[in-house]
Short mmCIF file of C-alpha atoms in Angstrom, two decimals:
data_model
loop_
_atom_site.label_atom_id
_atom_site.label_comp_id
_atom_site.label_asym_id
_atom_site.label_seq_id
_atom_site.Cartn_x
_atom_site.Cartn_y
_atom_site.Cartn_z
CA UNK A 1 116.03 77.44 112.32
CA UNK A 2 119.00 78.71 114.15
CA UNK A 3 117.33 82.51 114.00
CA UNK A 4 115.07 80.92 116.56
CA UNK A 5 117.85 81.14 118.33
CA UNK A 6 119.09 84.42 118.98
CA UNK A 7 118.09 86.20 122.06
CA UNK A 8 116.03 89.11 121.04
CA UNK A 9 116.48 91.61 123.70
CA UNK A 10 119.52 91.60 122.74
CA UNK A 11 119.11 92.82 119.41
CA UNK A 12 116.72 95.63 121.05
CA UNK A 13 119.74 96.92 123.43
CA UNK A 14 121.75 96.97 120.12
CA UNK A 15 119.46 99.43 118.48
CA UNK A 16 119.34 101.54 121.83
CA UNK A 17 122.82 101.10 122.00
CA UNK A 18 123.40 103.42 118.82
CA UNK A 19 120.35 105.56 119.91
CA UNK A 20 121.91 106.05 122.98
CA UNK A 21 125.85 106.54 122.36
CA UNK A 22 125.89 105.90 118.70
CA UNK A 23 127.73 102.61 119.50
CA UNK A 24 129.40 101.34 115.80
CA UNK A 25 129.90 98.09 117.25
CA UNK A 26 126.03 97.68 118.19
CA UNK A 27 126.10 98.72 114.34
CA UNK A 28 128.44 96.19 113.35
CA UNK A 29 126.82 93.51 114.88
CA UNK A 30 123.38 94.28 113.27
CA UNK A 31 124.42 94.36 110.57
CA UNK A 32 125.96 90.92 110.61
CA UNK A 33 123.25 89.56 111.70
CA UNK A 34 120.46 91.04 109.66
CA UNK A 35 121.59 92.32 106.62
CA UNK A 36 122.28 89.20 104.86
CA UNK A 37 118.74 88.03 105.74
CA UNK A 38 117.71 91.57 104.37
CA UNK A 39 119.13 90.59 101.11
CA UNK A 40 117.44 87.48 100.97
CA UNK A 41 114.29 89.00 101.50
CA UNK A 42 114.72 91.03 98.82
CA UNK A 43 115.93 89.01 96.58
CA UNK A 44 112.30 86.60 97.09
CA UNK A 45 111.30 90.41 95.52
CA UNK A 46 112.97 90.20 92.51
CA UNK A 47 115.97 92.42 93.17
CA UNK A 48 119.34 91.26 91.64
CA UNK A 49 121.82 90.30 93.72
CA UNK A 50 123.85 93.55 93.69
CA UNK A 51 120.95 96.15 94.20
CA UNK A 52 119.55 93.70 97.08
CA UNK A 53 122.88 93.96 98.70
CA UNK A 54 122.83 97.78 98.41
CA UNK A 55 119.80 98.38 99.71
CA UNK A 56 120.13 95.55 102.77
CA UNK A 57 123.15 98.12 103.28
CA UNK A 58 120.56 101.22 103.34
CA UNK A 59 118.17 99.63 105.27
CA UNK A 60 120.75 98.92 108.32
CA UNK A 61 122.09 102.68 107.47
CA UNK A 62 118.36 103.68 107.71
CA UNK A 63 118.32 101.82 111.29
CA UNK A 64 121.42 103.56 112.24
CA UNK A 65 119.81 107.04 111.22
CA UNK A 66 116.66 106.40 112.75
CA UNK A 67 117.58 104.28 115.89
CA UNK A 68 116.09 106.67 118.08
CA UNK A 69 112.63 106.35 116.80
CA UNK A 70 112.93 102.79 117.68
CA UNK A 71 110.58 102.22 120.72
CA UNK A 72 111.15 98.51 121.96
CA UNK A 73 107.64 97.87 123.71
CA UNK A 74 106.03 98.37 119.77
CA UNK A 75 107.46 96.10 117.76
CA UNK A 76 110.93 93.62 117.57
CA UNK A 77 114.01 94.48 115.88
CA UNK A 78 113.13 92.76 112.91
CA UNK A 79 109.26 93.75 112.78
CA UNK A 80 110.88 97.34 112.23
CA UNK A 81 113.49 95.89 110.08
CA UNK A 82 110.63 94.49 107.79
CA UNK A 83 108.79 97.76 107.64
CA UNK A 84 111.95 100.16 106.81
CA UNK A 85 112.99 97.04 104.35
CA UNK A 86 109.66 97.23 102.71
CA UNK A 87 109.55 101.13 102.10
CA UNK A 88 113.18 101.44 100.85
CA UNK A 89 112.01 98.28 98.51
CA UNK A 90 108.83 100.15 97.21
CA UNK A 91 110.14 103.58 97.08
CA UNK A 92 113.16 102.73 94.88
CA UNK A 93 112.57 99.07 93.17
CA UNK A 94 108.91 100.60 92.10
CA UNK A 95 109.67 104.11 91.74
CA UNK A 96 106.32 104.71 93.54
CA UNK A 97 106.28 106.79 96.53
CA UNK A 98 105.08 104.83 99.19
CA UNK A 99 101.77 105.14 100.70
CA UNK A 100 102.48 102.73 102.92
CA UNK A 101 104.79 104.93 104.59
CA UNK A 102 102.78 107.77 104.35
CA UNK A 103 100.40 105.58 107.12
CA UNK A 104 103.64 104.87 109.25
CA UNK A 105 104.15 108.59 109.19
CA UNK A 106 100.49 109.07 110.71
CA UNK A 107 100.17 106.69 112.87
CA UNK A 108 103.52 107.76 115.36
CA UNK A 109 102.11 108.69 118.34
CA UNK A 110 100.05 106.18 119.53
CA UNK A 111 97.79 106.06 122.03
CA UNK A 112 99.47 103.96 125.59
CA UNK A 113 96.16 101.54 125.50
CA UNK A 114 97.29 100.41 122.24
CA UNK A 115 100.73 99.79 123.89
CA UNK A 116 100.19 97.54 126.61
CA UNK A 117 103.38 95.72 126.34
CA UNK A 118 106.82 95.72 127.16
CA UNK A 119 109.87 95.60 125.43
CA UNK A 120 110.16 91.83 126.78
CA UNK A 121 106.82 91.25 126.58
CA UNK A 122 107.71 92.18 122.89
CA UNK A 123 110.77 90.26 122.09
CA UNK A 124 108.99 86.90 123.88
CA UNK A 125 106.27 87.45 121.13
CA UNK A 126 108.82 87.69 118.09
CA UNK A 127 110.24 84.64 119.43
CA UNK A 128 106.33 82.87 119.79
CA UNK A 129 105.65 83.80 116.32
CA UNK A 130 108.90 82.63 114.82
CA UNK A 131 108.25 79.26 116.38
CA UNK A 132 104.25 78.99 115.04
CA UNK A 133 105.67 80.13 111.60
CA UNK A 134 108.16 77.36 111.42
CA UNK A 135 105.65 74.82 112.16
CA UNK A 136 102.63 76.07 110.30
CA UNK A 137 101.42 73.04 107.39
CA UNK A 138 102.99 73.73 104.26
CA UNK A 139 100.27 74.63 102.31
CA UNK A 140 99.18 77.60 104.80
CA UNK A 141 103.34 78.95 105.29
CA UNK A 142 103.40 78.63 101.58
CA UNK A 143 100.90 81.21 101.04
CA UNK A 144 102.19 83.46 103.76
CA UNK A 145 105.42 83.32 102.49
CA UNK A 146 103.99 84.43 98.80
CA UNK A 147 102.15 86.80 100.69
CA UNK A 148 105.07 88.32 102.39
CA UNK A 149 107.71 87.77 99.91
CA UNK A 150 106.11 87.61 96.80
CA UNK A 151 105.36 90.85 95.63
CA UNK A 152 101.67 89.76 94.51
CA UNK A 153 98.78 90.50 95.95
CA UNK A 154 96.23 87.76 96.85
CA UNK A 155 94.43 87.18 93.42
CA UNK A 156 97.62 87.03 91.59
CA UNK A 157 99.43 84.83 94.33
CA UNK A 158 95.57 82.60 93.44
CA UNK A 159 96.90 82.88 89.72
CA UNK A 160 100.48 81.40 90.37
CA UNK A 161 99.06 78.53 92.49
CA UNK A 162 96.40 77.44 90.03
CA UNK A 163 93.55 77.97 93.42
CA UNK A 164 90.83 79.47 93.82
CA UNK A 165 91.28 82.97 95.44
CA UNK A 166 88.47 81.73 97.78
CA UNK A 167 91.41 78.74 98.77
CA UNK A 168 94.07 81.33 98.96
CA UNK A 169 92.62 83.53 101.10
CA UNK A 170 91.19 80.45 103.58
CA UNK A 171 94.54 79.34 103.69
CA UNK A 172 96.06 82.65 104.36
CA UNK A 173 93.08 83.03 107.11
CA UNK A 174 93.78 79.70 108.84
CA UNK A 175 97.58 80.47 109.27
CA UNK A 176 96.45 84.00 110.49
CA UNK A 177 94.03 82.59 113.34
CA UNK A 178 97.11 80.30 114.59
CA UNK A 179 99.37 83.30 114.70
CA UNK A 180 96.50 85.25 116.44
CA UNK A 181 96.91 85.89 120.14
CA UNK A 182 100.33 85.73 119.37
CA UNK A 183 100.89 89.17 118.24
CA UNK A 184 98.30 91.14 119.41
CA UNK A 185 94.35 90.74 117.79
CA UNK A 186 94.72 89.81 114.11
CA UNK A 187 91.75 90.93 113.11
CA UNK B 1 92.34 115.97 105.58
CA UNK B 2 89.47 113.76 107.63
CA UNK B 3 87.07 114.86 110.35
CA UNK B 4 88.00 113.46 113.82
CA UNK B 5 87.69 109.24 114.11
CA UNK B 6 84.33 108.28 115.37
CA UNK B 7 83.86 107.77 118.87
CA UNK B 8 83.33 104.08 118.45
CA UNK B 9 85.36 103.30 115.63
CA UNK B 10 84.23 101.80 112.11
CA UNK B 11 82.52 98.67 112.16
CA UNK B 12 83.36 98.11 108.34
CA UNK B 13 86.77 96.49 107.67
CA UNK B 14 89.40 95.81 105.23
CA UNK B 15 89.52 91.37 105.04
CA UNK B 16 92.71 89.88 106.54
CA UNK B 17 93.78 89.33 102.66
CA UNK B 18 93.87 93.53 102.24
CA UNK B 19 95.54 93.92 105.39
CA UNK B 20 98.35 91.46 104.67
CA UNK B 21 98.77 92.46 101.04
CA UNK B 22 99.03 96.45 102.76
CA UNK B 23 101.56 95.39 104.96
CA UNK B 24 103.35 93.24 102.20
CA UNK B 25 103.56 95.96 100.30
CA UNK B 26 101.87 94.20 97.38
CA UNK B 27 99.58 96.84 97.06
CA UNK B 28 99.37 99.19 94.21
CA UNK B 29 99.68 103.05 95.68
CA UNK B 30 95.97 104.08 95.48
CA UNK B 31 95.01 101.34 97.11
CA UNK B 32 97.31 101.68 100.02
CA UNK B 33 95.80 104.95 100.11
CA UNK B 34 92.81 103.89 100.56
CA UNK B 35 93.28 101.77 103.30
CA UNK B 36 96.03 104.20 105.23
CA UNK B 37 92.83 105.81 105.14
CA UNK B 38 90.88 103.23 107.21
CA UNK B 39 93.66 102.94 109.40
CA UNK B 40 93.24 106.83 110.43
CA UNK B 41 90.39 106.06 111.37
CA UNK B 42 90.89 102.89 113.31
CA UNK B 43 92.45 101.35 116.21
CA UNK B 44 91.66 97.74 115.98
CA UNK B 45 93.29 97.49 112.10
CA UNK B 46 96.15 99.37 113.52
CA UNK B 47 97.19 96.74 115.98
CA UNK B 48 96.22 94.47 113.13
CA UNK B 49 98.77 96.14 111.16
CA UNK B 50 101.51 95.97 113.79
CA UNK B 51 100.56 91.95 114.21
CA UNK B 52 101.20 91.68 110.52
CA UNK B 53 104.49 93.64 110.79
CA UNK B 54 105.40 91.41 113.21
CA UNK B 55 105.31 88.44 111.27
CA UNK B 56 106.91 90.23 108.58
CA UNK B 57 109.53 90.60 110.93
CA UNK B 58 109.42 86.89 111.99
CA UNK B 59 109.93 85.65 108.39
CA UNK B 60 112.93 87.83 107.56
CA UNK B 61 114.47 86.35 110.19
CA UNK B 62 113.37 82.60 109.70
CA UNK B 63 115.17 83.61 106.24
CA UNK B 64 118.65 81.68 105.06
CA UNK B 65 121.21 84.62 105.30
CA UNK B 66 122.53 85.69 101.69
CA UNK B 67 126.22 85.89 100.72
CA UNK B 68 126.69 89.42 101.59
CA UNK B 69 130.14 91.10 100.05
CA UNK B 70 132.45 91.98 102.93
CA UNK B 71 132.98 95.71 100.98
CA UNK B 72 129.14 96.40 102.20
CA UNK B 73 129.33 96.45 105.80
CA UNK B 74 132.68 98.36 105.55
CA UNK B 75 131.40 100.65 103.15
CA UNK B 76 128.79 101.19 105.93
CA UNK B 77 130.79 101.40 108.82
CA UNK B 78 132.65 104.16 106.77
CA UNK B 79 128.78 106.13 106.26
CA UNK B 80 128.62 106.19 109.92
CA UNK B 81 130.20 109.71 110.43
CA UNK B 82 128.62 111.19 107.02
CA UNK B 83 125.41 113.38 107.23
CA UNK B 84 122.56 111.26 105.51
CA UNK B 85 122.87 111.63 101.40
CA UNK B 86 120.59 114.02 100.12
CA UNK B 87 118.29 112.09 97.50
CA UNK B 88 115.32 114.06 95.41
CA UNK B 89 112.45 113.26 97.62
CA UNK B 90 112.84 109.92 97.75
CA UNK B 91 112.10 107.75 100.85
CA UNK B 92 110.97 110.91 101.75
CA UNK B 93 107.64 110.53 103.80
CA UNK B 94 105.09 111.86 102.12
CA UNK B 95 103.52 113.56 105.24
CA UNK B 96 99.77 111.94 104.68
CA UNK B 97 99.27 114.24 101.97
CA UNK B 98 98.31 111.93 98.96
CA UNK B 99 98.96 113.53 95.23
CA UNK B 100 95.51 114.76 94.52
CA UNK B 101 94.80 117.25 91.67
CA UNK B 102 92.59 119.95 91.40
CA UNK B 103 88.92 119.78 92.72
CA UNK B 104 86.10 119.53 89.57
CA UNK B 105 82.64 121.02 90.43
CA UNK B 106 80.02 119.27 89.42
CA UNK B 107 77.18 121.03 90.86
CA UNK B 108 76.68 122.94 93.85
CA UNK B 109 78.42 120.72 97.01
CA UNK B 110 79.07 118.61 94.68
CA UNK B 111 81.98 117.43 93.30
CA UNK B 112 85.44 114.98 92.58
CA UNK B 113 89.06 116.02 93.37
CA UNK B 114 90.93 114.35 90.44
CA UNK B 115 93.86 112.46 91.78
CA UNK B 116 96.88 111.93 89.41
CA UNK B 117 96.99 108.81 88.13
CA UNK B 118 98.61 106.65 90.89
CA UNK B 119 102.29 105.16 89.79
CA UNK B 120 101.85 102.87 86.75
CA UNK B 121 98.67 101.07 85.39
CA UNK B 122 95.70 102.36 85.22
CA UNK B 123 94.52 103.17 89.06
CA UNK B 124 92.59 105.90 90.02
CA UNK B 125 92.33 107.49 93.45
CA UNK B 126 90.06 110.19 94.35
CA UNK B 127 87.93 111.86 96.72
CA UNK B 128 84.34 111.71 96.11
CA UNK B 129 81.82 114.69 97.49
CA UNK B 130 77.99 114.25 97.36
CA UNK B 131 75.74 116.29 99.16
CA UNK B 132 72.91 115.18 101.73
CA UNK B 133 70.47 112.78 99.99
CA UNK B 134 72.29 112.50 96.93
CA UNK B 135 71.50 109.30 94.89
CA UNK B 136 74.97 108.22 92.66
CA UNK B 137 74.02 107.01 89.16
CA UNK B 138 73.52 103.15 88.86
CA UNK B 139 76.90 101.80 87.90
CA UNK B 140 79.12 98.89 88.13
CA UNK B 141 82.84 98.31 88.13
CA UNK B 142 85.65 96.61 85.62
CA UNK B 143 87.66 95.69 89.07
CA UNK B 144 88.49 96.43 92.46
CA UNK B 145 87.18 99.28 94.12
CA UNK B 146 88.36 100.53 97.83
CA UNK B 147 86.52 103.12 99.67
CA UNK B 148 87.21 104.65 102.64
CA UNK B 149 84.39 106.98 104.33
CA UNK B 150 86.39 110.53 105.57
CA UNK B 151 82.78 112.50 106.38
CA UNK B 152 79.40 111.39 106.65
CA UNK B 153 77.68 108.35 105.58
CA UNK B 154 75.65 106.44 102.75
CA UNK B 155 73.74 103.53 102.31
CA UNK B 156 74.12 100.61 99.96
CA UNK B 157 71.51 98.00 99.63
CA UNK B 158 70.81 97.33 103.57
CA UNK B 159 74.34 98.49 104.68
CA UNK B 160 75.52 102.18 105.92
CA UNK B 161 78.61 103.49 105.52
CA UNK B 162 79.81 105.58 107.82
CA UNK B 163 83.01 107.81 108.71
CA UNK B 164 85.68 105.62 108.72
CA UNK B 165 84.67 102.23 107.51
CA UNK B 166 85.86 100.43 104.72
CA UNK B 167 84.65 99.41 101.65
CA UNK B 168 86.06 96.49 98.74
CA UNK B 169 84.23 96.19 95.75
CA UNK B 170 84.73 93.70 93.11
CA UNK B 171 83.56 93.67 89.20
CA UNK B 172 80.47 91.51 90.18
CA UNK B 173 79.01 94.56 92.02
CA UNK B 174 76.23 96.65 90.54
CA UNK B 175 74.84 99.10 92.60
CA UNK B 176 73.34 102.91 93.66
CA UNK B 177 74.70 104.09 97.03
CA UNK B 178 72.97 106.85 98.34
CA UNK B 179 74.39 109.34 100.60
CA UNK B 180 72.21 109.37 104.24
CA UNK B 181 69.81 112.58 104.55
CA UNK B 182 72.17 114.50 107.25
CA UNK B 183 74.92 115.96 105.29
CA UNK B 184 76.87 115.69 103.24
CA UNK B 185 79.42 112.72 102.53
CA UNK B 186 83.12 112.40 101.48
CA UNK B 187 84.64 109.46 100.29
CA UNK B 188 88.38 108.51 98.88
CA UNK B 189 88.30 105.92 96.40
CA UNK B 190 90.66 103.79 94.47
CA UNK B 191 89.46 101.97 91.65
CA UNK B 192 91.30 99.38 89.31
CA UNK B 193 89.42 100.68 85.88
CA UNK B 194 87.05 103.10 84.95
CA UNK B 195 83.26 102.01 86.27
CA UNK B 196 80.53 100.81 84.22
CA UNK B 197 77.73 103.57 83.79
CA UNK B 198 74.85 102.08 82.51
CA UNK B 199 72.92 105.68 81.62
CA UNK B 200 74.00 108.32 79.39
CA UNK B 201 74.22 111.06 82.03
CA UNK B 202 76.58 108.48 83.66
CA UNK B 203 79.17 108.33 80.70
CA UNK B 204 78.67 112.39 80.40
CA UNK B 205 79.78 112.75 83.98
CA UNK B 206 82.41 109.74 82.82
CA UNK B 207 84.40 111.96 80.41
CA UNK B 208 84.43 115.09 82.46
CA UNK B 209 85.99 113.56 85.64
CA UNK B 210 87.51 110.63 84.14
CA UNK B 211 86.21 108.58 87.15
#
């Protein structure tokens, strides 16, 4: 998994990079390295090729726009990536305004206990919970991946997999509990 | 919209399944509502949330990169310098006001504010009044039902609800909450279908709020 790979402050200095001086080549190099992945992601959604590739391109021109709301010590590069991915993906591929953003919106200012880390402490996490991900048993990253990627919600994800929902959602807790501690309490 | 979070926080939950399927975005709108709701209200889901996002995050990036066109990323070096395009409300944040409609009166401190139909399909969402003491009609439901408690409390069967806690129903459920002797309660609701009222005043109240 060569994303396993990349070091992830780095791709936090990019972000404060444009924040900070509006640096294009931060840009550029963001873009490279997340946009395709972007795509891919929402392609797994059902987007054709051509609107996924449009809206990878928003989301990074989202990041740009919004790079100074980016706060390092709350969540990686690409956990933010996800989220503004997400909300461009249900605002405009379900032509439903999103209440998931409405929560982001919210929830801003947090308070500092919920906070406790920093922006390394942060990045060393990303890089924890990419490496439990990649070696979760099948069965259990299957169902996370339909969970994240699949645009169904549990009982339907049940549906496609011929399970029980009671299965699907043991599975789903079991991969949970190993990622726990990782990232915070998973309740 | 909700009264201040309680002191010690809800002790009633959305399941790791809701969460996930919130931060997934595989939820239908009123029921993200409904659990934005919760999240108001509590901490713990909160950093829940965040964990989730994180391995959202953690997945996009254990993704094989697509072929992207080269025309994209210079097509977006070239936005750079433009001010953002203006588009009609959308990705717009939607401020935590949630699309209710007007409020319907159904007795004195009593009463339902409608909510538009949420996106497609056949979701409800609305907020739910009942005064101190008030006992709901026996009813059941054709699907999923989320509450969220915004003010007050009620009990069903041995459990109380209380301001912020979180409740998921499913069609198996028959039941008579009744709203705890102190004041009054307000609820927000999403539910998949129309519920089941098993008495005639039930399926009178049915057709005037279309609950």
């Amino acid at each position: 998994m060569p994303a396993a790979r990349r070091d992830e402050p780095d791709t936090a200095s990019l972000v404060l990079r444009i924040a900070e001086r509006q640096d294009k080549e931060a840009f550029k190099a963001l873009f490279v390295s997340f946009a395709p992945r972007v795509k891919t992601y929402l392609i797994r959604h059902g987007a054709a090729p051509d609107r996924a590739e449009e809206l990878a391109q928003e989301t990074l021109l989202t990041v740009w726009r919004k790079a100074t709301y980016y706060d390092p010590a709350r969540a990686s590069v690409a956990a933010w990536m996800f989220t503004i991915a997400r909300n461009l993906r249900i605002d405009t591929l379900r032509r439903e305004k999103s209440a998931v953003a409405y929560a982001l919106t919210v929830h801003e200012p947090e308070s500092s206990e919920e906070t406790p880390h920093t922006a390394r402490q942060t990045a060393q996490e990303a890089g924890r919970v990419r490496k439990a991900i990649s070696e979760l048993p099948p069965e259990q990253l299957q169902v996370i991946q339909l969970s994240f990627f699949g645009d169904k919600a549990h009982a339907e994800i049940a549906e496609q997999l011929c399970l029980p929902l009671g299965t699907v959602k043991s599975r789903l807790r079991l991969a949970l509990a190993r990622l726990r501690g990782l990232v915070g309490d998973l309740a | 919209m909700t009264t201040s979070p309680a002191k010690y926080g809800p002790t009633k939950h959305p399941t790791d399944a809701v969460l996930t399927d919130y931060v997934s975005g595989s939820l239908r709108q009123a029921f993200s509502a409904v659990v934005a709701a919760h999240l108001e209200h509590c901490a713990d889901c909160r950093v829940a949330v965040s964990g989730l996002e994180a391995i959202g995050g953690a997945l996009i990036e254990s993704l094989p990169a697509g072929d992207m066109d080269a025309e994209r990323l210079i097509e977006a070096m070239a936005a750079l310098d433009k001010p953002e395009p203006k588009r009609a409300q959308e990705g717009k944040p939607t401020e935590g006001r949630v699309p209710f409609g007007g409020e319907l009166w159904l007795s004195p401190g009593m009463g339902i504010r409608r909510a538009r139909r949420a996106g497609k399909g056949k979701d409800l969402l609305y907020l739910l009044r009942l005064p101190a003491g008030q006992i709901t009609l026996p009813h059941g439901h054709n699907g999923v039902e989320f509450t969220t408690v915004l003010k007050g409390a009620y009990k069903d069967g041995d459990q109380i609800f209380a301001a912020g806690d979180f409740c998921e129903l499913d069609a198996s459920c028959d039941h008579q909450p009744q709203v705890q002797t102190d004041g009054e309660c307000v609820c927000m609701i999403a539910s998949e279908r129309p519920m089941r009222t098993t008495t005639r005043i039930g399926r009178i109240v049915q057709a005037l709020t279309g609950v």
